[in-house]
Structure formats: C-alpha cells, structure tokens
Coordinates of C-alpha atoms in Angstrom, one line a residue:
X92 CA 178.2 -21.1 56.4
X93 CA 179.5 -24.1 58.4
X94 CA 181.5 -26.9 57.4
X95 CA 182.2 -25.3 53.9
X96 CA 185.4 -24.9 51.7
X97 CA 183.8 -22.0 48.9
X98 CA 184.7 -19.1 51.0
X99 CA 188.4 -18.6 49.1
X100 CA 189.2 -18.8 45.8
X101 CA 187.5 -18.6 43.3
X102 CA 184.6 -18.1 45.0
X103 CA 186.0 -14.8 47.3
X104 CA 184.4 -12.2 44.4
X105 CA 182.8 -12.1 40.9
X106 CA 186.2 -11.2 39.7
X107 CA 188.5 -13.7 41.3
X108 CA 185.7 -16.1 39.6
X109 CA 185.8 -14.9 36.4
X110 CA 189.3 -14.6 36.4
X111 CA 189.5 -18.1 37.4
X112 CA 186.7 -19.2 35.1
X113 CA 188.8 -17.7 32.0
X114 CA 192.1 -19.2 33.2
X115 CA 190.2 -22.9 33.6
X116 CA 189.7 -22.9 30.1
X117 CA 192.9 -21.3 28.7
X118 CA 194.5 -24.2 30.7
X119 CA 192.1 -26.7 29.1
X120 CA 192.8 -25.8 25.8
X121 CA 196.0 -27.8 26.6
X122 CA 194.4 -30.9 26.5
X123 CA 194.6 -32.8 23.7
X124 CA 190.9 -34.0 23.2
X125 CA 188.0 -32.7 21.4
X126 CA 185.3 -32.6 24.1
X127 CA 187.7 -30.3 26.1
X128 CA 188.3 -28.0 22.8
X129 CA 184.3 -28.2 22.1
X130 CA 184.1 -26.5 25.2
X131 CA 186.0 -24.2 25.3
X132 CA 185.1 -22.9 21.9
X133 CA 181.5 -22.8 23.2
X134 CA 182.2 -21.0 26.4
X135 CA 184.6 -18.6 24.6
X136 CA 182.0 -17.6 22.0
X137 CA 179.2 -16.7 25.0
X138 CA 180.8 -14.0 25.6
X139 CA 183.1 -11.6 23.1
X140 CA 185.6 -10.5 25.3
X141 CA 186.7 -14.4 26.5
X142 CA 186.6 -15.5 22.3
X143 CA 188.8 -12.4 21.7
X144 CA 191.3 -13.3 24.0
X145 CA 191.4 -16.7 22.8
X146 CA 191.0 -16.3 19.7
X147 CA 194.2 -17.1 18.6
X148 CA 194.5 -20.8 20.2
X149 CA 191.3 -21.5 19.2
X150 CA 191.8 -21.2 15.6
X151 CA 194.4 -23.0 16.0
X152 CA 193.4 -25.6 17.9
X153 CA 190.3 -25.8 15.1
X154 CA 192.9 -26.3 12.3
X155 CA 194.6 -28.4 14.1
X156 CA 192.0 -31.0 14.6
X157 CA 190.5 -30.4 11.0
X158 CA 193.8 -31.8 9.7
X159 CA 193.2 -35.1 12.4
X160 CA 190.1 -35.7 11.1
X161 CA 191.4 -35.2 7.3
X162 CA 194.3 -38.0 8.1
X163 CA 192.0 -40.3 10.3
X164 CA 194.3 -39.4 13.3
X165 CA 193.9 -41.4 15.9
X166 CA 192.8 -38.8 18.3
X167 CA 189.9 -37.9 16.0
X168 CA 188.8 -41.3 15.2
X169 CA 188.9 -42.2 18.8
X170 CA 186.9 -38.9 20.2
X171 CA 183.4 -39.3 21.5
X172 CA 180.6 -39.6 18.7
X173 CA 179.0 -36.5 20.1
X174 CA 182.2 -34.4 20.3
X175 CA 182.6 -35.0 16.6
X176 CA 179.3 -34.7 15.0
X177 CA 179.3 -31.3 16.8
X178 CA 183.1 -30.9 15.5
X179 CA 181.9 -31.7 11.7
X180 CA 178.9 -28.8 12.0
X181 CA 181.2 -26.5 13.3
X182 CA 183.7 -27.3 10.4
X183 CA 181.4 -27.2 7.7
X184 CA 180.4 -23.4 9.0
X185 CA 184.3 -22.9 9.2
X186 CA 186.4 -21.1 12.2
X187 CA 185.9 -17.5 10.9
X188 CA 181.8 -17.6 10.5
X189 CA 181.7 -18.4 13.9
X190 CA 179.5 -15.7 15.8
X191 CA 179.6 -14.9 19.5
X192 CA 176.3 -14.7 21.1
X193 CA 173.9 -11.7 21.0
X194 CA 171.2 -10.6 23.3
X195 CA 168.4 -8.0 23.0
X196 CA 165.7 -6.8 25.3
X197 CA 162.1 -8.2 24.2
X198 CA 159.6 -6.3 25.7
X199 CA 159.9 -7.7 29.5
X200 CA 161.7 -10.9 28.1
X201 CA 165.5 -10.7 27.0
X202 CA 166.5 -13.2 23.9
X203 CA 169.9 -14.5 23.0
X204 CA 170.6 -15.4 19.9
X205 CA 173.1 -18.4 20.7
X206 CA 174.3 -20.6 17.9
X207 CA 176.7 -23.2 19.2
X208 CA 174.1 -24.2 21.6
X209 CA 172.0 -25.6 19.0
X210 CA 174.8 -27.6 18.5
X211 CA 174.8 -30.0 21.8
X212 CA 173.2 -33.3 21.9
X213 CA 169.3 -33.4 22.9
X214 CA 169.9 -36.2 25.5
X215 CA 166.8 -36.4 27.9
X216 CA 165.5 -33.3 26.6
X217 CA 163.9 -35.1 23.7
X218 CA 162.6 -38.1 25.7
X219 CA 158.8 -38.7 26.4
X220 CA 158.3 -37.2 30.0
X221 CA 157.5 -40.7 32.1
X222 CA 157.7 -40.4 35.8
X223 CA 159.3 -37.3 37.7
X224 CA 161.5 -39.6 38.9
X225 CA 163.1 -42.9 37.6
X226 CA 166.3 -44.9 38.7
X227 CA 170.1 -43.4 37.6
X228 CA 170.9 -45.2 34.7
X229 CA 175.1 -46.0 34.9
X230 CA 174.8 -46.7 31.1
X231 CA 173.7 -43.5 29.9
X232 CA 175.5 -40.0 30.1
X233 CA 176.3 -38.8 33.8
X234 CA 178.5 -36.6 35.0
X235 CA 181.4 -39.8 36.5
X236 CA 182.0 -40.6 32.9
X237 CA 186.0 -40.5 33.0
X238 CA 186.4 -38.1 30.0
X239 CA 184.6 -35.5 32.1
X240 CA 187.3 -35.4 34.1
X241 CA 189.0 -32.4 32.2
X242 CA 185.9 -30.5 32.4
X243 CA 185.8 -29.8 36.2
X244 CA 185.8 -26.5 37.3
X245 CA 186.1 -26.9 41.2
X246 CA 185.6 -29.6 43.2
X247 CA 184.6 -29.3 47.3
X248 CA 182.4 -29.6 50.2
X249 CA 179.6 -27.9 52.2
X250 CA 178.6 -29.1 55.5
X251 CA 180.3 -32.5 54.9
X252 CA 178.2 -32.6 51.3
X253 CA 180.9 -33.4 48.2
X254 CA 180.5 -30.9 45.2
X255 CA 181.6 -30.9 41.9
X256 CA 181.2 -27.9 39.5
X257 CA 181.9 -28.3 35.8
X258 CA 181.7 -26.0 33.1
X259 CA 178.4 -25.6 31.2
X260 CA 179.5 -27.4 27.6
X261 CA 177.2 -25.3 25.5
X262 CA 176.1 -22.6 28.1
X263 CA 173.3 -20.2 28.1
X264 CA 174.1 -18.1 30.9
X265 CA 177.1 -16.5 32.4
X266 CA 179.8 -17.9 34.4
X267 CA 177.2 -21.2 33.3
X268 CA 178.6 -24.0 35.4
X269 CA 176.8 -27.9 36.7
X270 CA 176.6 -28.1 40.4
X271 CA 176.6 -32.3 41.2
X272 CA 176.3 -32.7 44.8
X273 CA 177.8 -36.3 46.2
X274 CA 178.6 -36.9 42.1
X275 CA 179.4 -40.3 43.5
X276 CA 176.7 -41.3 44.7
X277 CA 175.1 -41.8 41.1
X278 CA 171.7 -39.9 42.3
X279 CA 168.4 -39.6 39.6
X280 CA 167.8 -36.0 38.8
X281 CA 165.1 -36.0 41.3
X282 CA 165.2 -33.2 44.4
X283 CA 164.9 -34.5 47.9
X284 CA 165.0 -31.9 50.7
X285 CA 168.3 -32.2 52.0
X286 CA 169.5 -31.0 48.5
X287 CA 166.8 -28.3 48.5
X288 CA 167.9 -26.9 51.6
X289 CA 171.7 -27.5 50.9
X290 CA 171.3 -25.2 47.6
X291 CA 168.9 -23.0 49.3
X292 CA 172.1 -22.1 51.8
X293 CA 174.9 -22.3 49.5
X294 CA 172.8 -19.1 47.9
X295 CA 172.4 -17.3 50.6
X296 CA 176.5 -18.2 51.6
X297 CA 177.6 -17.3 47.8
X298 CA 175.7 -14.3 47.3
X299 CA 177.5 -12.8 50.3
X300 CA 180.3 -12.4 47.7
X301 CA 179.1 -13.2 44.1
X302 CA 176.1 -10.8 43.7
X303 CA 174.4 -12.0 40.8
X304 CA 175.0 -16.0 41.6
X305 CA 172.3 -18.0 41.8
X306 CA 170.9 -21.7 40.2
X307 CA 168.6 -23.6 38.1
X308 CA 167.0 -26.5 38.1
X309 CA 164.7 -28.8 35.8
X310 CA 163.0 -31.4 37.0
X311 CA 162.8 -34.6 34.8
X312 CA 160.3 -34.2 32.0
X313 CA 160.7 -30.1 32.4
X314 CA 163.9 -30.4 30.1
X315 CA 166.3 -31.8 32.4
X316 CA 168.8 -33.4 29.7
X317 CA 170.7 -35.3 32.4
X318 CA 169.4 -38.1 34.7
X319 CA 172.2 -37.5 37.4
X320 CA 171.2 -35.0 40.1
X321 CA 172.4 -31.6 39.3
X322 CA 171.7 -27.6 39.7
X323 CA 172.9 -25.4 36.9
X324 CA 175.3 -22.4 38.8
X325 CA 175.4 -18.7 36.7
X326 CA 176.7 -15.6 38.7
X327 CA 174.8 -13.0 36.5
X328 CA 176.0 -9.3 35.6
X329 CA 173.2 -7.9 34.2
X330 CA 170.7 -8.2 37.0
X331 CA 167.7 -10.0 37.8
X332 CA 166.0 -12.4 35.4
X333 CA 162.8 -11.3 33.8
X334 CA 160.7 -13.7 36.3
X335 CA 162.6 -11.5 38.9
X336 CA 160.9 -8.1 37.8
X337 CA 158.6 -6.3 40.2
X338 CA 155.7 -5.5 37.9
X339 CA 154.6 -9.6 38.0
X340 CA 152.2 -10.2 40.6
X341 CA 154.2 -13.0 42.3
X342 CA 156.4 -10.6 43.2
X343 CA 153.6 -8.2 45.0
X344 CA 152.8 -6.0 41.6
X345 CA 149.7 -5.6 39.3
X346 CA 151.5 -7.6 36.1
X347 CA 150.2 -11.5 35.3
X348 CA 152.8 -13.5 34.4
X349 CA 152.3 -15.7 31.4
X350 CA 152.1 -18.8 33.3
X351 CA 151.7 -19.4 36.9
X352 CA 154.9 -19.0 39.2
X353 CA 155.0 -18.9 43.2
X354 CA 157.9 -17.2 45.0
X355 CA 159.1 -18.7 48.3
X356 CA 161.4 -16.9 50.5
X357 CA 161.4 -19.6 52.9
X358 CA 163.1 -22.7 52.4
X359 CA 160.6 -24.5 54.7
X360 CA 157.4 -23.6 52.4
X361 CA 159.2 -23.9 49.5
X362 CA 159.9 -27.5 50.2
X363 CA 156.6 -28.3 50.9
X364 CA 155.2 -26.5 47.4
X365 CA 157.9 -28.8 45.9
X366 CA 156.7 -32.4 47.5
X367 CA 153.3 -31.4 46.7
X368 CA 154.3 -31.2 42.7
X369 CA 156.3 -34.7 43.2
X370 CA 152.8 -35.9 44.9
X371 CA 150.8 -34.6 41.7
X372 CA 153.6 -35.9 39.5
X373 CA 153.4 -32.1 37.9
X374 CA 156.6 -31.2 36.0
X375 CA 158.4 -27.6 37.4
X376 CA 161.6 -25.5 36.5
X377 CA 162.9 -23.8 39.9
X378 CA 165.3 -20.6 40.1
X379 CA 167.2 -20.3 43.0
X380 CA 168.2 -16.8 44.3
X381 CA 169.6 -15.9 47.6
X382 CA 166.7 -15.8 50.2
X383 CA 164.6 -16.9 47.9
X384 CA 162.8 -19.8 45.0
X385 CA 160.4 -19.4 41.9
X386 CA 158.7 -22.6 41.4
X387 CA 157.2 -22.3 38.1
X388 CA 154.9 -25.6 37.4
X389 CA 154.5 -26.6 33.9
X390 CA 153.3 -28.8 31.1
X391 CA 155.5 -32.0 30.8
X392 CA 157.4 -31.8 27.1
X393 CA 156.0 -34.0 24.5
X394 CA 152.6 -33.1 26.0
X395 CA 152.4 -29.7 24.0
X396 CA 153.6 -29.1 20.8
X397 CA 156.4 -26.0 20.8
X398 CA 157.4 -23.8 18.5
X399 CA 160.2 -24.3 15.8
X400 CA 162.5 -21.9 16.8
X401 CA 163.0 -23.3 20.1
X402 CA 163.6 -26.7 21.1
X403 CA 162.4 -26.7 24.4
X404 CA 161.4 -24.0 27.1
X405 CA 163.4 -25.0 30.4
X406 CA 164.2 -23.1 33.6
X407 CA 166.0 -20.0 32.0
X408 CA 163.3 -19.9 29.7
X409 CA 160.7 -20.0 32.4
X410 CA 162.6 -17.2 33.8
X411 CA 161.8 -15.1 30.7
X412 CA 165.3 -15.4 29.2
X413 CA 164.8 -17.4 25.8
X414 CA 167.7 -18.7 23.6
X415 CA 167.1 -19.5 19.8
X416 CA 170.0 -20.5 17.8
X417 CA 169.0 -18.8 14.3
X418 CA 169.7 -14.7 13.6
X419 CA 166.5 -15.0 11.8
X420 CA 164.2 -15.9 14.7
X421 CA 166.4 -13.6 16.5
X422 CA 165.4 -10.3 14.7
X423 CA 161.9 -11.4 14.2
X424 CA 160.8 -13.1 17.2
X425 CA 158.1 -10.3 19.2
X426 CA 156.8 -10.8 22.7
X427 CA 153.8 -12.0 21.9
X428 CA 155.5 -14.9 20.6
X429 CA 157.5 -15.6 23.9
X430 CA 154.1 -15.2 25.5
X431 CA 152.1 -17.6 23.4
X432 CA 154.4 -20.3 24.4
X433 CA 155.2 -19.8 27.9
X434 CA 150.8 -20.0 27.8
X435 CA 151.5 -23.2 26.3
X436 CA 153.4 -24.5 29.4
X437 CA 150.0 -23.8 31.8
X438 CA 148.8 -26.8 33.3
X439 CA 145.4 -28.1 33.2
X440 CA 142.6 -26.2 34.8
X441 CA 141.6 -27.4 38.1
X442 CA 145.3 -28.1 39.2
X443 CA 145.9 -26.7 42.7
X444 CA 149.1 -24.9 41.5
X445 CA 147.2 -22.8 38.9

C-alpha cells in the first residue's frame, strides 16, 4: 500500500502487535493519572493472561489511588469526573472480586460476559438518535482532549491521511483499539467516501500480516458514543464473527439472518449502499474485513425499546457477538433471546434495504 508507514512495527505480525499492545500498557501504568490506570485495568482484565501478568502493579496501583482518594489527594480530586465515578464502583467491588471476562458459544452467537464494560460512561450512546449527521461539537468528549494523550497507541499516516490509534478504554474485542483518521481535523462521526475507501485499503494492507484484523463502525444514532470520526480496530484470534458464518444467506447459504445484512466485496458498491442509507437517513453498523463490508441497517436507538441486560446492540453486536456485563444474564441468556432483539433492530417494512 502506497504512501503508508504500518508496514513495521507493530503492525509486521499479530505477535509483534500483541507484544507491543501489552508493553503500551505496562508502560502506561507509569503514569500517574487515573484515566491511564482505568485503562489499563480494563484492558488487562479482557483477557486473563494480560491481568495475570500485571496483576501485581495493578493491585498496587489500585491501593495506591484508594489511599488518594481516602486523603483528598490532589491527584484524585483533580481526576476527570468520569475516571472517578468508574474508580469509586470499582472500589466498592474491591481489587480481588474483580473478574476477567468470559465468553461462551450461544448457539450461532458467542456472548461475553464483560463486567468493567458496564462501567464506562454512556456518552452518545444514550442520546435520542436526531440526524445521521450533525456538526463536531469541540465542547463535548473527542478524541484531542489533552488527557488522551497518554492513551495513544500509535500514531501515523496512509497515503498522506494522519492516523491515530488509541486503546479501547473499556474494550469488547481483542487487541480493541480507536482508529481517528486526520484526529485534527475535528470531523463528525459521519462516513464520507474517502474514509470508506481509505479503511476499505488499510484492511486489505493489514490483513496481509495481521490475519484476524479488521474494524467497526457505528453510525450516529446506531450506538456510536463518540461524535468525532472514528473506526474501532480488533485483530481477532478466534476467527470470524458470527455475521461471518457461511450458513447466513448473505453469505451464499440457506440460513436467514435475524435481521437484514448485505455483504459487499467491492468498495465501489459498497459505497454506494452506504450514500443510499445517508439519503434515507437509515441508521447502520458496518464490519470491515479484508476484501470485504457487512452493512447491517437498523432501527435508530430510542426508537425500540431493548432488553435490560443489554444496553444497546451496536456493531459487534450486529455481528452476533453480544456483551452483557452480569454472570447472571450470562448463564441464562438462550439464543432465542439474542434473536428476539436483533428482530427488534429490523427496519420498517417497505424500506428498500429490507
């Protein structure tokens, strides 16, 4: 791929990525601020071998700001109000109840039981949909905000395009990072076609060496949580994503998906599914894979009333790969449930994506 700079390190394989990935946040736990420790704690605990390895700093770290906050320590009272509401909940439950996150196969779906997630602020993802899209707003959350600064994983350029990737705070998915292209520039969460077609080829380029990689997006109103342009990057171990399976009719078999889903594996048609959903003003998820895009059009949130255990169905969960944050809903949950509300999410009759 012309023009770009992600053909080394840490981008050369899966492990020199991972390895980097765990190193990035070994080194953050340096920092002395709570976000960065939130963070790490979060990404640590997705997967058992990282919290393992860190488990030592991190209950240290833990005690260490539980004392700040017990002796109004500057560094506590000064931390970001959502860094330590999410610190006080995670004190309460106390370092060593802590649970790393567990997955199990649900029929065709897979479900993660993921508590620390529930922990991260709603943002967006709670707001009434309103138009797909609407201007950047410099006074909410975006991704310049200067504490961020410690969360950058990489930062770049592909054919002349400025990238920053920063670890997922609370993520769902593996090797979970936010792809900002031209951070900058302050764009609206709203995809034009030169970023389409940029992400369309940094998958192709990527999965050359990262089998697995590929990147989500939500659209505003389909549980994007962020109004500042941004694909969510995974490189994935255990193989495709439920949407991904052959059975579904989308992908040429004899299965009906829950909900209907279209499968580009050209960049050119892709795009022009896309515009037609900004046209109808129709909410989507996409899942980008190398060679290839799901569009998966959907009910705006707010407009359909979901189910308690979940907070929101977004593009992972569109992919067939649901989080819930309870063990509860985690050993009881069937498929029927996942079905009955990924049918919720089916647009009206009539629609010419249906």
């Amino acid at each position: 791929m012309a023009g770009t700079d992600v053909r080394g390190a840490p981008f050369s394989s899966s492990a020199a990525l991972r390895a980097a990935f765990e190193d990035g946040l070994r080194q953050m736990l340096r920092h002395d601020l709570l976000g960065v420790f939130v963070l790490v704690l979060a990404n640590a605990s997705y997967q058992r071998c990282i919290f393992e390895r860190l488990r030592t700093p991190l209950e240290l770290a833990f005690t260490r700001w539980s004392e700040r906050f017990d002796c109004a320590d500057a560094a506590a009272i000064g931390a970001a109000v959502d860094d330590s509401a999410v610190f006080a909940r995670l004190r309460a439950r106390g370092f060593d109840s802590l649970e790393v996150t567990r997955w199990r196969r649900l029929g065709p779906w897979e479900l993660q039981c993921n508590p620390l997630r529930a922990l991260r602020p709603p943002r967006l993802s709670s707001a009434p949909g309103g138009p797909l899209h609407q201007a950047f707003d410099p006074d909410g959350f975006h991704f310049n905000k200067p504490f961020l600064r410690r969360e950058i994983f990489w930062e770049g350029a592909v054919e002349g395009t400025p990238l920053r990737l920063l670890y997922n705070k609370f993520p769902f998915a593996e090797l979970h990072g936010l792809l900002v292209p031209e951070p900058l520039a302050n764009r609206a969460q709203f995809l034009d076609r030169g970023s389409h077609e940029m992400i369309w080829r940094l998958a192709e380029h990527l999965g050359q060496t990262l089998p697995g990689i590929g990147f989500g997006y939500n659209a505003r109103g389909a549980y994007a949580s962020v109004n500042h342009l941004h694909f969510q990057m995974f490189v994935r171990s255990a193989g495709r994503y439920p949407v991904e399976a052959a059975d579904w009719t989308h992908n040429g078999g004899p299965e009906h998906y829950p909900l209907p889903v279209q499968r580009h594996t050209d960049p050119v048609t892709a795009w022009q599914t896309i515009a037609d959903l900004h046209a109808a003003e129709t909410r989507y998820n996409l899942l980008y894979r190398p060679g290839a895009v799901y569009v998966l059009p959907r009910a705006s949130q707010g407009s359909y009333v979901h189910a308690e255990w979940t907070g929101g169905f977004a593009w992972s969960e569109l992919a067939g790969a649901i989080t819930v944050s309870g063990r509860a809903d985690f050993e009881r949950l069937r498929p029927a449930d996942i079905e009955a509300e990924l049918a919720k999410l089916t647009i009206a009759k009539g629609n010419a994506y249906i």
